[in-house]
GROMACS .gro file of C-alpha atoms in nm:
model
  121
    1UNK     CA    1  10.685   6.422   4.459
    2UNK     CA    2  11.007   6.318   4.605
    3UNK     CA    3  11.290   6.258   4.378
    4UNK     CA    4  11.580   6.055   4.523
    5UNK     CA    5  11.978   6.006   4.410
    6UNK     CA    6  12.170   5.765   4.462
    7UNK     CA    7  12.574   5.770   4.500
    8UNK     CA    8  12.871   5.591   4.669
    9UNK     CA    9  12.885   5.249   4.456
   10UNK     CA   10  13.131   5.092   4.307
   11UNK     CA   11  13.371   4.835   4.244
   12UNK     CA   12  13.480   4.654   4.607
   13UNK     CA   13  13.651   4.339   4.674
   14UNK     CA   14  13.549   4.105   4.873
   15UNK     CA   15  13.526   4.172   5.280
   16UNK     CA   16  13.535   4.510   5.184
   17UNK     CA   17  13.324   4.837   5.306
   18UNK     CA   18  13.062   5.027   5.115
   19UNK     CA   19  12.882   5.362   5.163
   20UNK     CA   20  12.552   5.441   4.957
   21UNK     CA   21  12.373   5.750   5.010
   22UNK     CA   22  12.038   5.861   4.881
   23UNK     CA   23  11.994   6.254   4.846
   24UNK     CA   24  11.614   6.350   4.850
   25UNK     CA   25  11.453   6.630   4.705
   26UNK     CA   26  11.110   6.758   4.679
   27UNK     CA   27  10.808   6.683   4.964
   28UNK     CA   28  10.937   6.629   5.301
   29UNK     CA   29  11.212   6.378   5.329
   30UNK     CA   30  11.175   6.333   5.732
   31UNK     CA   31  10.772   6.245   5.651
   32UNK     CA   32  10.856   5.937   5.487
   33UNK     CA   33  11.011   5.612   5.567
   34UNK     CA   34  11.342   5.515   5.316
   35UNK     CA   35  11.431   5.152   5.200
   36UNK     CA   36  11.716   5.059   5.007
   37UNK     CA   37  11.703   4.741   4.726
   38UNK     CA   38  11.872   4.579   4.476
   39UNK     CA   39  11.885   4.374   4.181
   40UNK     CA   40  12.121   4.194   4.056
   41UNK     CA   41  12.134   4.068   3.668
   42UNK     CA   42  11.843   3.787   3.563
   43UNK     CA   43  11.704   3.802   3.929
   44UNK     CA   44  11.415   4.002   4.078
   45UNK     CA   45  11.437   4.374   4.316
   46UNK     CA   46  11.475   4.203   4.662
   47UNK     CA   47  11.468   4.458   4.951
   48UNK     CA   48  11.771   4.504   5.168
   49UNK     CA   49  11.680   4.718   5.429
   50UNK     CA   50  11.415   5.000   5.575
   51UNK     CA   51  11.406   5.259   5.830
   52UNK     CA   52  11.119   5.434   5.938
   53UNK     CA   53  11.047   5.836   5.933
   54UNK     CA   54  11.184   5.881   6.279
   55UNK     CA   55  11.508   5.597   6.233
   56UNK     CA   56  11.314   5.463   6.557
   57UNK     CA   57  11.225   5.112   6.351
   58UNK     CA   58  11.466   4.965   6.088
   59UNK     CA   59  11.413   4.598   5.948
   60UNK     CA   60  11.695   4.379   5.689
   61UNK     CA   61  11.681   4.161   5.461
   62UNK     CA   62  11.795   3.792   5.665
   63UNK     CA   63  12.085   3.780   5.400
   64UNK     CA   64  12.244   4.110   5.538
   65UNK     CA   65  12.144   4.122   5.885
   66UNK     CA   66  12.497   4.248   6.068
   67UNK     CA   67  12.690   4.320   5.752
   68UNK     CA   68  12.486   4.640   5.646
   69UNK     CA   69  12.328   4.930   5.842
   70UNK     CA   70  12.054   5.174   5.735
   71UNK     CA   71  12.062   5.531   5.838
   72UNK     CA   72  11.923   5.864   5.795
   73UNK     CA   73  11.988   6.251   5.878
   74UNK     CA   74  11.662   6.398   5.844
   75UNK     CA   75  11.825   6.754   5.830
   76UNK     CA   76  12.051   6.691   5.535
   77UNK     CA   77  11.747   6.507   5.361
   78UNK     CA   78  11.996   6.220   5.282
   79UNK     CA   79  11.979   5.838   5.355
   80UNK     CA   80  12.283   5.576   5.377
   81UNK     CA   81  12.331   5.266   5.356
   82UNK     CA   82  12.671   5.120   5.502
   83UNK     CA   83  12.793   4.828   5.378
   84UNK     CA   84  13.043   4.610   5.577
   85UNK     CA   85  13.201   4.221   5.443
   86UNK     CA   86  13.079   4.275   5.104
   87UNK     CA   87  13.032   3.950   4.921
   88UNK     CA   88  13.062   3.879   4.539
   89UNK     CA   89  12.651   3.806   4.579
   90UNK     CA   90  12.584   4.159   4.686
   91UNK     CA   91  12.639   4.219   4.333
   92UNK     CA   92  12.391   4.480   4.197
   93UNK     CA   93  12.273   4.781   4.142
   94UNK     CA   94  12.092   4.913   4.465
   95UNK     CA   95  11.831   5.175   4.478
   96UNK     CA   96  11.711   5.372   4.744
   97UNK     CA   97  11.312   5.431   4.771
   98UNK     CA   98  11.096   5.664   5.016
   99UNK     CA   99  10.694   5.524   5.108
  100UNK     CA  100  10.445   5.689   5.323
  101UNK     CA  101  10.435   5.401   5.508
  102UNK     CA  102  10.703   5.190   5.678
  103UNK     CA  103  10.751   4.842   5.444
  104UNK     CA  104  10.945   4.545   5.337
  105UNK     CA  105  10.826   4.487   4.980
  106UNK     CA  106  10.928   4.676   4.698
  107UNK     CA  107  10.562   4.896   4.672
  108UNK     CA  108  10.740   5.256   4.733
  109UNK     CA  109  10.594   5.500   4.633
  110UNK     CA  110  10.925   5.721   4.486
  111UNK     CA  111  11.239   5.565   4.368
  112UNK     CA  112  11.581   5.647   4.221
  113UNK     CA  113  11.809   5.560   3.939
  114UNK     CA  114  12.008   5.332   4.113
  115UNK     CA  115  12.386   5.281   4.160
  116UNK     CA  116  12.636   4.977   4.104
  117UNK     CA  117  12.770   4.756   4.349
  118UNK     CA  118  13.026   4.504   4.222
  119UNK     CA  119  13.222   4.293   4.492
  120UNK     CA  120  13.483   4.100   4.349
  121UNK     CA  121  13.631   3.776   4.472
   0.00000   0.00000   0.00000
């Protein structure tokens, strides 16, 4: 089991900055790739961003590409995502996510509770 937690959300106004991180506990964080998601209210989990085990291979979502980055530290079992030129549609609560395998979809295999993003205009 790996549990995950969230922090760093909040309430951001438009063109403003953004740092999530994900704090992982249990099996071996630096085994397992980490992708970050969201949803925002009446709309589907979308993925936002992945990064493998190593940080050697990250992928984003086309609708953040060069806004956010993805991140890890392997020795302080923690994840980040930085987010730069917020938007009011990054609206949503984000979740972080770790998978045995590197992947774009939402099928992770652990997940957290989540945190609110709210970019205002």
């Amino acid at each position: 089991q790996v549990q995950l937690v969230e922090s760093g959300g909040g309430l951001v106004q438009a063109g403003g900055s953004l740092r999530l991180s994900c704090a992982a506990s249990g099996r071996t964080f630096s085994s397992y790739a980490m992708g970050w998601f969201r949803q925002a209210p009446g709309k589907e989990r979308e993925f936002v961003a992945a990064i493998s085990w190593s940080g050697n291979t990250r992928s984003y979502a086309d609708s953040v590409k060069g806004r956010f980055t993805i991140s890890r530290d392997n020795a302080k079992n923690t994840g980040y995502l930085q987010m730069n030129s917020l938007k009011p549609e990054d609206t949503a609560v984000y979740y972080c996510a770790a998978n045995r395998i590197f992947a774009t979809t939402v099928g992770y295999d652990y997940w957290g509770q989540g945190t609110q993003v709210t970019v205002s205009s």
